[in-house]
């Protein structure tokens, strides 16, 4: 078992201000960045604030930025860094800081509430839902989400433009809209809620310029852009920019259900 | 404090616009260089109006050729839809379709938004713009018409396929021959089709728009196949961009007499 001393810079402070603090700290084989943060906490800075829970990449609590890249502290192995490299750890830079590595991710909960929930189909009681696997595959990919909000943090639409936070739901919640729109039993359309249209009109789909940073950082490797955002954009086109569909809907309201 | 971005008042006080230590600029720089090279090359070739036909090969930039000033190509796709009043290079008439297709392509959008517009330059690297409205307004809202360019790209690919078939003639229009140029054309047309069919709009139209795959087994199967190509859309975008330029360059070399097309049979 080999160990060495690594150089760390950890952001410390709160909303009033703060900065990067230097630490020299022991690293052992097989450790992840969260282990090192915990060791700093145990040996040098007992009041260092960090949020974590599972240490298994499943709870989504330990999101931070390591050498400028949004990542999970518990899933970033120390072995990916050179021993002589200085490792910089900061809180998520798209959200208000609370203290040290802990940020206020309330923006995401607010956005989650803005997405209308699953609309239960008429005439089916609990326990009577039947779905084919191929019909739920797409939505299931999105259900792998651990709500770490790394995608929300990376997305330049809000990261670089605070003022867009009102209009833009962010990749995580546009993906939620896509999930429900692809759900074989969601009866939103029958109830008069057009998710394809509201994705653009209410959740700011048009702000996304499909530059794929959300996909790049997702620890669950969900293909957010290719499988949720772009398909959702295409669905919005069906509704809003397809002259044939538009004409059809003007001539007669089609009584048919979803295809 | 600057409001708006990562230096917004409530966020962790860090002045650096980003803290990345890897070579994050390499990918956007290479993308920009690659696209720029293609733009320069294709602009030169499209305006030059010479050396685009050497029987049996026609440059993909000049096909179909729709003006009276086109070089005559026997059985080739040159129809004088535009009469004699068209005095410019005939390439400019049809190039608008492949150009529009690629300009509005979801992959190329990512490439040039990052490479040329730095929006964002790379992930978690602050972009230099004060304001950002994405694709919500004019002109970028027009990106939504991508699928119509896809519809147009299919017949264009069909015509290039026809050109490839015609390239199995020799320079006297006798069938049953094959030269190095034929091989170049075959490779190019395969890549063009793969790129065109891997389009996100194609994936949507072929099956992605459905809510119940189980009710449409054939379209479901087609959607899966297109999806597999779509996984490689970026690769195919580059491969077909290079191959179309190479096919044109090959015709240029043969037509200008710089190179003699070696024949296999
Ligand atoms: S692809 Fe869209 S949602 Fe994802 S990070 Fe980029 S702009 Fe944001
Ligand atoms: S989509 Fe991925 S990156 Fe975004 S919150 Fe879910 S797991 Fe995290
Ligand atoms: S601690 Fe749960 S994801 Fe890292
Ligand atoms: S051609 Fe790239 S997405 Fe359509």
CSV table of N, CA, C and O in Angstrom, one decimal, chain A residues 11 15 18 67-70 85 88 90-91 93-97 132 134-135 137-138 154 156-165 180-184 186 200 206-213 216 223 226-227 230 233-235 237-238 241-243 258-259, chain B residues 4-6 8-22 106 109-110 113-114 119-120 122-127 129-136 141 144 146-148 200-201 203-204 207-214 216 220 223 230-231:
chain,number,residue,atom,x,y,z
A,11,UNK,N,-12.0,25.4,-1.5
A,11,UNK,CA,-12.7,26.7,-1.2
A,11,UNK,C,-13.4,26.8,0.1
A,11,UNK,O,-14.1,25.8,0.5
A,15,UNK,N,-21.5,33.1,1.8
A,15,UNK,CA,-22.0,34.1,0.9
A,15,UNK,C,-21.3,35.4,1.0
A,15,UNK,O,-21.2,36.2,0.0
A,18,UNK,N,-14.9,34.5,0.6
A,18,UNK,CA,-14.1,33.3,0.9
A,18,UNK,C,-13.0,33.2,-0.1
A,18,UNK,O,-12.8,34.1,-0.9
A,67,UNK,N,-10.9,20.5,-9.9
A,67,UNK,CA,-10.1,21.1,-11.0
A,67,UNK,C,-11.0,21.7,-12.0
A,67,UNK,O,-10.8,21.6,-13.2
A,68,UNK,N,-12.0,22.4,-11.6
A,68,UNK,CA,-12.9,23.2,-12.4
A,68,UNK,C,-14.0,22.3,-13.1
A,68,UNK,O,-14.7,22.9,-14.0
A,69,UNK,N,-14.0,21.0,-12.9
A,69,UNK,CA,-15.0,20.2,-13.6
A,69,UNK,C,-16.0,19.7,-12.6
A,69,UNK,O,-15.7,19.1,-11.5
A,70,UNK,N,-17.3,19.9,-12.9
A,70,UNK,CA,-18.4,19.4,-12.0
A,70,UNK,C,-18.4,17.9,-11.9
A,70,UNK,O,-18.4,17.2,-12.9
A,85,UNK,N,0.3,17.0,-9.0
A,85,UNK,CA,-0.8,18.0,-9.3
A,85,UNK,C,-1.4,18.6,-8.1
A,85,UNK,O,-1.7,17.9,-7.1
A,88,UNK,N,-7.8,21.2,-6.9
A,88,UNK,CA,-8.6,22.3,-6.5
A,88,UNK,C,-10.1,21.8,-6.3
A,88,UNK,O,-10.6,21.3,-7.3
A,90,UNK,N,-13.9,23.1,-5.3
A,90,UNK,CA,-14.8,24.2,-5.0
A,90,UNK,C,-16.2,23.7,-4.9
A,90,UNK,O,-16.5,22.7,-5.5
A,91,UNK,N,-17.1,24.5,-4.3
A,91,UNK,CA,-18.5,24.2,-4.4
A,91,UNK,C,-19.0,24.4,-5.8
A,91,UNK,O,-18.3,25.0,-6.7
A,93,UNK,N,-20.6,26.1,-8.8
A,93,UNK,CA,-20.5,27.5,-9.1
A,93,UNK,C,-21.7,28.1,-9.7
A,93,UNK,O,-21.7,29.3,-10.1
A,94,UNK,N,-22.8,27.3,-9.9
A,94,UNK,CA,-24.0,27.9,-10.5
A,94,UNK,C,-25.0,28.3,-9.5
A,94,UNK,O,-26.0,28.9,-9.8
A,95,UNK,N,-24.8,27.8,-8.2
A,95,UNK,CA,-25.8,28.0,-7.2
A,95,UNK,C,-25.2,28.8,-6.0
A,95,UNK,O,-24.0,28.9,-5.8
A,96,UNK,N,-26.1,29.4,-5.2
A,96,UNK,CA,-25.6,30.3,-4.1
A,96,UNK,C,-24.9,29.4,-3.1
A,96,UNK,O,-25.3,28.3,-2.8
A,97,UNK,N,-23.8,29.9,-2.6
A,97,UNK,CA,-23.0,29.1,-1.6
A,97,UNK,C,-23.6,29.3,-0.3
A,97,UNK,O,-24.2,30.3,0.1
A,132,UNK,N,-45.7,-2.1,-21.9
A,132,UNK,CA,-44.7,-3.0,-22.6
A,132,UNK,C,-43.3,-2.4,-22.3
A,132,UNK,O,-43.1,-1.2,-22.3
A,134,UNK,N,-40.7,-2.2,-24.2
A,134,UNK,CA,-40.2,-1.3,-25.2
A,134,UNK,C,-40.8,0.1,-25.1
A,134,UNK,O,-40.2,1.1,-25.6
A,135,UNK,N,-42.0,0.2,-24.5
A,135,UNK,CA,-42.6,1.5,-24.3
A,135,UNK,C,-42.0,2.3,-23.2
A,135,UNK,O,-42.2,3.5,-23.1
A,137,UNK,N,-38.7,1.8,-22.0
A,137,UNK,CA,-37.3,1.9,-22.1
A,137,UNK,C,-36.8,3.3,-22.0
A,137,UNK,O,-35.8,3.6,-21.2
A,138,UNK,N,-37.3,4.2,-22.8
A,138,UNK,CA,-36.8,5.5,-22.9
A,138,UNK,C,-36.9,6.3,-21.6
A,138,UNK,O,-36.0,6.9,-21.1
A,154,UNK,N,-23.6,22.7,-14.6
A,154,UNK,CA,-22.7,22.9,-15.8
A,154,UNK,C,-23.4,23.7,-16.9
A,154,UNK,O,-22.7,24.4,-17.6
A,156,UNK,N,-24.5,26.1,-19.2
A,156,UNK,CA,-24.1,27.5,-19.3
A,156,UNK,C,-25.3,28.5,-19.4
A,156,UNK,O,-25.1,29.6,-19.1
A,157,UNK,N,-26.5,28.0,-19.7
A,157,UNK,CA,-27.6,28.8,-19.8
A,157,UNK,C,-27.9,29.5,-18.4
A,157,UNK,O,-28.2,30.7,-18.4
A,158,UNK,N,-27.7,28.8,-17.3
A,158,UNK,CA,-27.9,29.4,-16.0
A,158,UNK,C,-26.6,29.6,-15.3
A,158,UNK,O,-26.5,30.5,-14.5
A,159,UNK,N,-25.6,28.8,-15.6
A,159,UNK,CA,-24.3,29.0,-14.9
A,159,UNK,C,-23.8,30.4,-15.2
A,159,UNK,O,-23.3,31.1,-14.4
A,160,UNK,N,-23.8,30.7,-16.5
A,160,UNK,CA,-23.3,32.0,-16.9
A,160,UNK,C,-24.3,33.1,-17.0
A,160,UNK,O,-23.9,34.3,-17.3
A,161,UNK,N,-25.5,32.8,-16.7
A,161,UNK,CA,-26.6,33.9,-16.9
A,161,UNK,C,-27.6,33.7,-15.8
A,161,UNK,O,-28.7,33.1,-16.0
A,162,UNK,N,-27.3,34.2,-14.6
A,162,UNK,CA,-28.3,34.1,-13.5
A,162,UNK,C,-29.7,34.5,-13.9
A,162,UNK,O,-30.7,33.9,-13.5
A,163,UNK,N,-29.8,35.5,-14.8
A,163,UNK,CA,-31.1,36.0,-15.1
A,163,UNK,C,-32.0,35.0,-15.9
A,163,UNK,O,-33.2,35.1,-16.0
A,164,UNK,N,-31.3,33.9,-16.4
A,164,UNK,CA,-32.1,32.9,-17.2
A,164,UNK,C,-32.8,31.9,-16.2
A,164,UNK,O,-33.5,31.0,-16.7
A,165,UNK,N,-32.5,32.0,-14.9
A,165,UNK,CA,-33.0,31.0,-14.0
A,165,UNK,C,-34.5,31.0,-14.0
A,165,UNK,O,-35.1,29.9,-13.7
A,180,UNK,N,-42.0,12.2,-19.1
A,180,UNK,CA,-43.5,12.1,-19.0
A,180,UNK,C,-44.1,12.1,-20.4
A,180,UNK,O,-45.1,11.4,-20.6
A,181,UNK,N,-43.5,12.9,-21.3
A,181,UNK,CA,-44.1,12.9,-22.7
A,181,UNK,C,-44.0,11.6,-23.4
A,181,UNK,O,-44.7,11.2,-24.2
A,182,UNK,N,-42.9,10.8,-23.0
A,182,UNK,CA,-42.7,9.5,-23.6
A,182,UNK,C,-43.4,8.4,-22.8
A,182,UNK,O,-43.3,7.2,-23.2
A,183,UNK,N,-43.9,8.7,-21.7
A,183,UNK,CA,-44.5,7.7,-20.8
A,183,UNK,C,-45.8,7.1,-21.5
A,183,UNK,O,-46.7,7.9,-21.9
A,184,UNK,N,-45.8,5.8,-21.6
A,184,UNK,CA,-47.0,5.2,-22.4
A,184,UNK,C,-48.3,5.5,-21.7
A,184,UNK,O,-49.3,5.4,-22.4
A,186,UNK,N,-49.1,8.2,-19.6
A,186,UNK,CA,-49.3,9.6,-19.2
A,186,UNK,C,-50.5,10.2,-20.0
A,186,UNK,O,-50.5,10.2,-21.3
A,200,UNK,N,-41.4,24.1,-24.5
A,200,UNK,CA,-40.8,25.4,-25.0
A,200,UNK,C,-41.4,26.6,-24.4
A,200,UNK,O,-40.6,27.5,-24.0
A,206,UNK,N,-36.1,26.3,-25.6
A,206,UNK,CA,-35.3,27.0,-26.6
A,206,UNK,C,-34.0,27.6,-26.2
A,206,UNK,O,-33.1,27.9,-27.0
A,207,UNK,N,-33.8,27.7,-24.9
A,207,UNK,CA,-32.5,28.2,-24.4
A,207,UNK,C,-31.4,27.2,-24.6
A,207,UNK,O,-30.3,27.6,-24.7
A,208,UNK,N,-31.8,26.0,-24.5
A,208,UNK,CA,-30.7,24.9,-24.7
A,208,UNK,C,-30.2,25.0,-26.1
A,208,UNK,O,-30.9,25.0,-27.1
A,209,UNK,N,-28.9,25.1,-26.2
A,209,UNK,CA,-28.3,25.1,-27.6
A,209,UNK,C,-27.5,23.8,-27.8
A,209,UNK,O,-26.5,23.8,-28.5
A,210,UNK,N,-28.0,22.8,-27.2
A,210,UNK,CA,-27.5,21.4,-27.4
A,210,UNK,C,-26.0,21.3,-27.5
A,210,UNK,O,-25.5,20.5,-28.2
A,211,UNK,N,-25.3,22.0,-26.6
A,211,UNK,CA,-23.9,21.9,-26.6
A,211,UNK,C,-23.4,20.8,-25.7
A,211,UNK,O,-22.2,20.6,-25.5
A,212,UNK,N,-24.3,20.0,-25.1
A,212,UNK,CA,-24.0,18.7,-24.5
A,212,UNK,C,-23.2,18.7,-23.2
A,212,UNK,O,-22.7,17.6,-22.9
A,213,UNK,N,-23.0,19.8,-22.5
A,213,UNK,CA,-22.3,19.7,-21.3
A,213,UNK,C,-23.0,18.9,-20.2
A,213,UNK,O,-22.3,18.2,-19.4
A,216,UNK,N,-22.0,15.5,-20.8
A,216,UNK,CA,-20.6,15.2,-20.4
A,216,UNK,C,-20.4,15.0,-18.9
A,216,UNK,O,-19.5,14.2,-18.6
A,223,UNK,N,-27.9,9.9,-21.6
A,223,UNK,CA,-27.6,10.7,-22.7
A,223,UNK,C,-28.7,11.8,-22.8
A,223,UNK,O,-29.6,11.7,-23.6
A,226,UNK,N,-29.0,13.8,-26.3
A,226,UNK,CA,-29.4,13.0,-27.5
A,226,UNK,C,-30.8,12.3,-27.3
A,226,UNK,O,-31.5,12.2,-28.2
A,227,UNK,N,-31.0,11.9,-26.1
A,227,UNK,CA,-32.2,11.1,-25.9
A,227,UNK,C,-33.4,11.8,-25.2
A,227,UNK,O,-34.5,11.4,-25.3
A,230,UNK,N,-33.0,16.7,-27.4
A,230,UNK,CA,-33.2,16.8,-28.9
A,230,UNK,C,-34.5,16.2,-29.3
A,230,UNK,O,-35.3,16.8,-30.0
A,233,UNK,N,-37.0,18.7,-28.5
A,233,UNK,CA,-37.0,19.8,-29.5
A,233,UNK,C,-37.8,19.4,-30.7
A,233,UNK,O,-38.6,20.1,-31.3
A,234,UNK,N,-37.5,18.1,-31.2
A,234,UNK,CA,-38.3,17.6,-32.3
A,234,UNK,C,-39.8,17.6,-32.1
A,234,UNK,O,-40.6,17.8,-33.0
A,235,UNK,N,-40.1,17.2,-30.9
A,235,UNK,CA,-41.6,17.1,-30.6
A,235,UNK,C,-42.2,18.5,-30.6
A,235,UNK,O,-43.3,18.7,-31.0
A,237,UNK,N,-41.1,20.9,-32.4
A,237,UNK,CA,-41.2,21.3,-33.8
A,237,UNK,C,-42.5,20.7,-34.4
A,237,UNK,O,-43.3,21.4,-35.2
A,238,UNK,N,-42.9,19.5,-34.1
A,238,UNK,CA,-44.1,18.9,-34.5
A,238,UNK,C,-45.3,19.8,-34.2
A,238,UNK,O,-46.2,20.0,-35.0
A,241,UNK,N,-43.8,24.2,-35.5
A,241,UNK,CA,-43.1,24.6,-36.7
A,241,UNK,C,-43.4,23.7,-37.9
A,241,UNK,O,-42.8,23.8,-38.9
A,242,UNK,N,-44.3,22.7,-37.7
A,242,UNK,CA,-44.6,21.9,-38.8
A,242,UNK,C,-45.9,22.3,-39.5
A,242,UNK,O,-47.0,22.2,-39.0
A,243,UNK,N,-45.8,22.9,-40.7
A,243,UNK,CA,-47.0,23.6,-41.3
A,243,UNK,C,-48.1,22.5,-41.6
A,243,UNK,O,-49.3,22.9,-41.5
A,258,UNK,N,-53.0,9.6,-28.6
A,258,UNK,CA,-51.6,9.5,-29.0
A,258,UNK,C,-51.3,8.3,-29.8
A,258,UNK,O,-51.9,7.3,-29.7
A,259,UNK,N,-50.3,8.5,-30.7
A,259,UNK,CA,-50.0,7.5,-31.6
A,259,UNK,C,-49.4,6.3,-30.9
A,259,UNK,O,-48.8,6.5,-29.9
B,4,UNK,N,-24.8,38.0,-13.0
B,4,UNK,CA,-25.1,37.2,-14.2
B,4,UNK,C,-24.4,35.8,-14.2
B,4,UNK,O,-25.1,34.9,-14.2
B,5,UNK,N,-23.1,35.8,-14.1
B,5,UNK,CA,-22.5,34.5,-14.2
B,5,UNK,C,-21.9,33.9,-13.0
B,5,UNK,O,-22.4,34.1,-11.9
B,6,UNK,N,-20.8,33.2,-13.1
B,6,UNK,CA,-20.2,32.5,-12.0
B,6,UNK,C,-19.7,33.5,-10.9
B,6,UNK,O,-19.3,33.1,-9.8
B,8,UNK,N,-21.6,35.9,-9.9
B,8,UNK,CA,-22.7,36.5,-9.3
B,8,UNK,C,-22.6,36.6,-7.8
B,8,UNK,O,-21.9,35.7,-7.1
B,9,UNK,N,-23.1,37.6,-7.2
B,9,UNK,CA,-22.9,37.9,-5.7
B,9,UNK,C,-23.2,36.8,-4.8
B,9,UNK,O,-22.5,36.7,-3.8
B,10,UNK,N,-24.1,35.9,-5.1
B,10,UNK,CA,-24.4,34.9,-4.1
B,10,UNK,C,-23.6,33.6,-4.2
B,10,UNK,O,-23.6,32.7,-3.4
B,11,UNK,N,-22.9,33.5,-5.3
B,11,UNK,CA,-22.1,32.3,-5.5
B,11,UNK,C,-20.7,32.4,-4.9
B,11,UNK,O,-20.3,33.4,-4.5
B,12,UNK,N,-20.1,31.2,-4.7
B,12,UNK,CA,-18.8,31.2,-4.1
B,12,UNK,C,-17.9,32.2,-4.7
B,12,UNK,O,-17.7,32.2,-5.9
B,13,UNK,N,-17.2,33.0,-3.9
B,13,UNK,CA,-16.4,34.1,-4.4
B,13,UNK,C,-15.1,33.5,-5.0
B,13,UNK,O,-14.2,33.1,-4.3
B,14,UNK,N,-15.1,33.3,-6.3
B,14,UNK,CA,-13.9,32.9,-7.1
B,14,UNK,C,-13.8,33.8,-8.3
B,14,UNK,O,-14.8,33.9,-9.1
B,15,UNK,N,-12.7,34.4,-8.5
B,15,UNK,CA,-12.6,35.4,-9.6
B,15,UNK,C,-12.3,34.7,-10.9
B,15,UNK,O,-12.8,35.1,-12.0
B,16,UNK,N,-11.6,33.6,-10.9
B,16,UNK,CA,-11.2,32.9,-12.2
B,16,UNK,C,-12.5,32.5,-12.9
B,16,UNK,O,-13.4,32.0,-12.3
B,17,UNK,N,-12.6,32.8,-14.2
B,17,UNK,CA,-13.8,32.4,-14.9
B,17,UNK,C,-14.0,30.8,-15.0
B,17,UNK,O,-15.1,30.3,-15.2
B,18,UNK,N,-12.9,30.1,-14.8
B,18,UNK,CA,-13.0,28.7,-14.7
B,18,UNK,C,-11.7,28.2,-14.0
B,18,UNK,O,-10.7,28.9,-14.0
B,19,UNK,N,-11.7,27.0,-13.5
B,19,UNK,CA,-10.5,26.4,-12.9
B,19,UNK,C,-10.1,25.1,-13.5
B,19,UNK,O,-9.4,24.3,-12.9
B,20,UNK,N,-10.4,25.0,-14.8
B,20,UNK,CA,-10.0,23.7,-15.4
B,20,UNK,C,-8.5,23.7,-15.7
B,20,UNK,O,-8.0,24.8,-16.1
B,21,UNK,N,-7.9,22.6,-15.5
B,21,UNK,CA,-6.5,22.5,-15.7
B,21,UNK,C,-6.1,21.6,-16.9
B,21,UNK,O,-5.0,21.5,-17.3
B,22,UNK,N,-7.1,21.0,-17.5
B,22,UNK,CA,-6.9,20.2,-18.7
B,22,UNK,C,-6.8,21.1,-19.9
B,22,UNK,O,-7.1,22.3,-19.9
B,106,UNK,N,-28.0,19.2,-35.6
B,106,UNK,CA,-27.8,19.3,-34.2
B,106,UNK,C,-26.3,19.2,-33.8
B,106,UNK,O,-25.8,19.8,-32.8
B,109,UNK,N,-24.4,22.4,-34.9
B,109,UNK,CA,-24.7,23.5,-34.1
B,109,UNK,C,-23.8,23.5,-32.8
B,109,UNK,O,-23.2,24.5,-32.5
B,110,UNK,N,-23.8,22.3,-32.2
B,110,UNK,CA,-22.9,22.2,-31.0
B,110,UNK,C,-21.5,22.6,-31.4
B,110,UNK,O,-20.8,23.4,-30.7
B,113,UNK,N,-21.3,26.5,-32.1
B,113,UNK,CA,-21.6,27.3,-30.9
B,113,UNK,C,-20.4,27.2,-30.0
B,113,UNK,O,-20.0,28.2,-29.4
B,114,UNK,N,-19.8,26.1,-29.9
B,114,UNK,CA,-18.6,26.0,-29.0
B,114,UNK,C,-17.4,26.6,-29.7
B,114,UNK,O,-16.7,27.4,-29.1
B,119,UNK,N,-20.0,29.5,-26.8
B,119,UNK,CA,-21.2,29.6,-26.1
B,119,UNK,C,-21.7,28.2,-25.8
B,119,UNK,O,-22.7,27.8,-26.3
B,120,UNK,N,-21.1,27.5,-24.8
B,120,UNK,CA,-19.9,27.9,-24.1
B,120,UNK,C,-18.6,27.4,-24.9
B,120,UNK,O,-18.8,26.5,-25.7
B,122,UNK,N,-16.2,25.6,-23.6
B,122,UNK,CA,-16.1,24.2,-23.1
B,122,UNK,C,-16.9,24.1,-21.8
B,122,UNK,O,-17.4,25.2,-21.3
B,123,UNK,N,-17.2,22.9,-21.3
B,123,UNK,CA,-18.1,22.8,-20.2
B,123,UNK,C,-17.4,23.4,-18.9
B,123,UNK,O,-16.2,23.2,-18.6
B,124,UNK,N,-18.2,24.2,-18.2
B,124,UNK,CA,-17.8,24.9,-17.0
B,124,UNK,C,-16.7,25.9,-17.2
B,124,UNK,O,-16.0,26.3,-16.3
B,125,UNK,N,-16.6,26.3,-18.5
B,125,UNK,CA,-15.7,27.5,-18.8
B,125,UNK,C,-16.6,28.6,-19.1
B,125,UNK,O,-17.4,28.5,-20.0
B,126,UNK,N,-16.5,29.7,-18.4
B,126,UNK,CA,-17.5,30.8,-18.5
B,126,UNK,C,-17.4,31.4,-19.9
B,126,UNK,O,-16.4,31.5,-20.5
B,127,UNK,N,-18.6,31.6,-20.5
B,127,UNK,CA,-18.7,32.2,-21.8
B,127,UNK,C,-18.5,33.7,-21.7
B,127,UNK,O,-18.9,34.3,-20.7
B,129,UNK,N,-20.1,36.1,-23.2
B,129,UNK,CA,-21.2,36.9,-23.6
B,129,UNK,C,-22.0,37.4,-22.3
B,129,UNK,O,-22.2,36.7,-21.4
B,130,UNK,N,-22.4,38.7,-22.4
B,130,UNK,CA,-23.2,39.3,-21.4
B,130,UNK,C,-24.6,38.7,-21.3
B,130,UNK,O,-25.2,38.4,-20.2
B,131,UNK,N,-25.2,38.5,-22.5
B,131,UNK,CA,-26.6,38.0,-22.5
B,131,UNK,C,-26.7,36.8,-23.3
B,131,UNK,O,-25.8,36.5,-24.2
B,132,UNK,N,-27.7,36.0,-23.0
B,132,UNK,CA,-27.8,34.7,-23.8
B,132,UNK,C,-29.3,34.4,-23.9
B,132,UNK,O,-30.0,34.3,-22.9
B,133,UNK,N,-29.7,34.2,-25.1
B,133,UNK,CA,-31.1,33.8,-25.3
B,133,UNK,C,-31.2,32.5,-26.1
B,133,UNK,O,-32.3,32.0,-26.4
B,134,UNK,N,-30.1,31.9,-26.3
B,134,UNK,CA,-30.1,30.5,-27.0
B,134,UNK,C,-30.9,30.5,-28.3
B,134,UNK,O,-30.7,31.4,-29.1
B,135,UNK,N,-31.7,29.5,-28.5
B,135,UNK,CA,-32.4,29.4,-29.7
B,135,UNK,C,-33.9,29.8,-29.5
B,135,UNK,O,-34.8,29.2,-30.1
B,136,UNK,N,-34.1,30.8,-28.6
B,136,UNK,CA,-35.4,31.2,-28.4
B,136,UNK,C,-35.9,32.3,-29.3
B,136,UNK,O,-37.1,32.6,-29.4
B,141,UNK,N,-33.9,30.8,-33.7
B,141,UNK,CA,-35.1,30.0,-33.6
B,141,UNK,C,-35.3,29.3,-34.9
B,141,UNK,O,-35.9,28.2,-34.9
B,144,UNK,N,-35.0,25.4,-35.9
B,144,UNK,CA,-36.1,24.5,-35.8
B,144,UNK,C,-36.6,23.9,-37.1
B,144,UNK,O,-37.3,23.0,-37.2
B,146,UNK,N,-34.7,22.5,-39.2
B,146,UNK,CA,-33.8,21.4,-39.6
B,146,UNK,C,-34.4,20.3,-40.3
B,146,UNK,O,-33.9,19.8,-41.3
B,147,UNK,N,-35.6,19.8,-39.9
B,147,UNK,CA,-36.2,18.6,-40.5
B,147,UNK,C,-36.5,18.9,-42.0
B,147,UNK,O,-36.5,17.9,-42.8
B,148,UNK,N,-36.8,20.1,-42.4
B,148,UNK,CA,-37.1,20.4,-43.8
B,148,UNK,C,-35.8,20.2,-44.6
B,148,UNK,O,-35.8,19.8,-45.8
B,200,UNK,N,-30.8,13.4,-36.3
B,200,UNK,CA,-31.8,13.4,-35.2
B,200,UNK,C,-33.2,13.6,-35.6
B,200,UNK,O,-34.1,13.0,-35.1
B,201,UNK,N,-33.4,14.4,-36.7
B,201,UNK,CA,-34.8,14.6,-37.2
B,201,UNK,C,-35.3,13.3,-37.8
B,201,UNK,O,-36.4,13.0,-37.7
B,203,UNK,N,-34.4,10.3,-36.9
B,203,UNK,CA,-34.6,9.5,-35.8
B,203,UNK,C,-36.0,9.7,-35.2
B,203,UNK,O,-36.8,8.8,-34.9
B,204,UNK,N,-36.4,11.0,-35.2
B,204,UNK,CA,-37.7,11.4,-34.7
B,204,UNK,C,-38.8,11.0,-35.6
B,204,UNK,O,-39.8,10.4,-35.2
B,207,UNK,N,-39.5,7.1,-36.0
B,207,UNK,CA,-40.2,6.4,-34.9
B,207,UNK,C,-40.1,7.2,-33.5
B,207,UNK,O,-40.9,6.9,-32.7
B,208,UNK,N,-39.2,8.0,-33.4
B,208,UNK,CA,-39.0,8.7,-32.1
B,208,UNK,C,-40.2,9.5,-31.6
B,208,UNK,O,-40.4,9.6,-30.4
B,209,UNK,N,-41.1,9.9,-32.6
B,209,UNK,CA,-42.2,10.7,-32.2
B,209,UNK,C,-43.3,9.8,-31.5
B,209,UNK,O,-44.3,10.4,-30.9
B,210,UNK,N,-43.2,8.5,-31.7
B,210,UNK,CA,-44.3,7.6,-31.2
B,210,UNK,C,-44.3,7.6,-29.7
B,210,UNK,O,-43.3,7.7,-29.0
B,211,UNK,N,-45.5,7.4,-29.2
B,211,UNK,CA,-45.6,7.2,-27.7
B,211,UNK,C,-45.6,5.7,-27.4
B,211,UNK,O,-45.0,5.2,-26.4
B,212,UNK,N,-46.1,4.8,-28.3
B,212,UNK,CA,-46.2,3.4,-28.1
B,212,UNK,C,-45.4,2.6,-29.1
B,212,UNK,O,-46.0,2.3,-30.2
B,213,UNK,N,-44.2,2.3,-28.9
B,213,UNK,CA,-43.4,1.5,-29.8
B,213,UNK,C,-44.1,0.2,-30.0
B,213,UNK,O,-44.1,-0.4,-31.1
B,214,UNK,N,-44.7,-0.4,-29.0
B,214,UNK,CA,-45.3,-1.7,-29.1
B,214,UNK,C,-46.4,-1.8,-30.1
B,214,UNK,O,-46.7,-2.9,-30.6
B,216,UNK,N,-46.2,-0.2,-33.0
B,216,UNK,CA,-45.6,0.0,-34.3
B,216,UNK,C,-44.3,-0.8,-34.4
B,216,UNK,O,-43.2,-0.1,-34.5
B,220,UNK,N,-40.5,0.8,-34.8
B,220,UNK,CA,-39.7,0.6,-33.7
B,220,UNK,C,-38.3,0.1,-34.1
B,220,UNK,O,-37.3,0.6,-33.7
B,223,UNK,N,-36.4,2.7,-35.9
B,223,UNK,CA,-35.9,3.7,-34.9
B,223,UNK,C,-34.7,3.2,-34.2
B,223,UNK,O,-33.7,3.9,-34.0
B,230,UNK,N,-27.2,7.0,-35.2
B,230,UNK,CA,-27.3,8.3,-34.5
B,230,UNK,C,-26.2,8.4,-33.4
B,230,UNK,O,-25.7,9.5,-33.2
B,231,UNK,N,-25.9,7.3,-32.8
B,231,UNK,CA,-24.8,7.3,-31.8
B,231,UNK,C,-23.5,7.9,-32.3
B,231,UNK,O,-22.7,8.4,-31.6
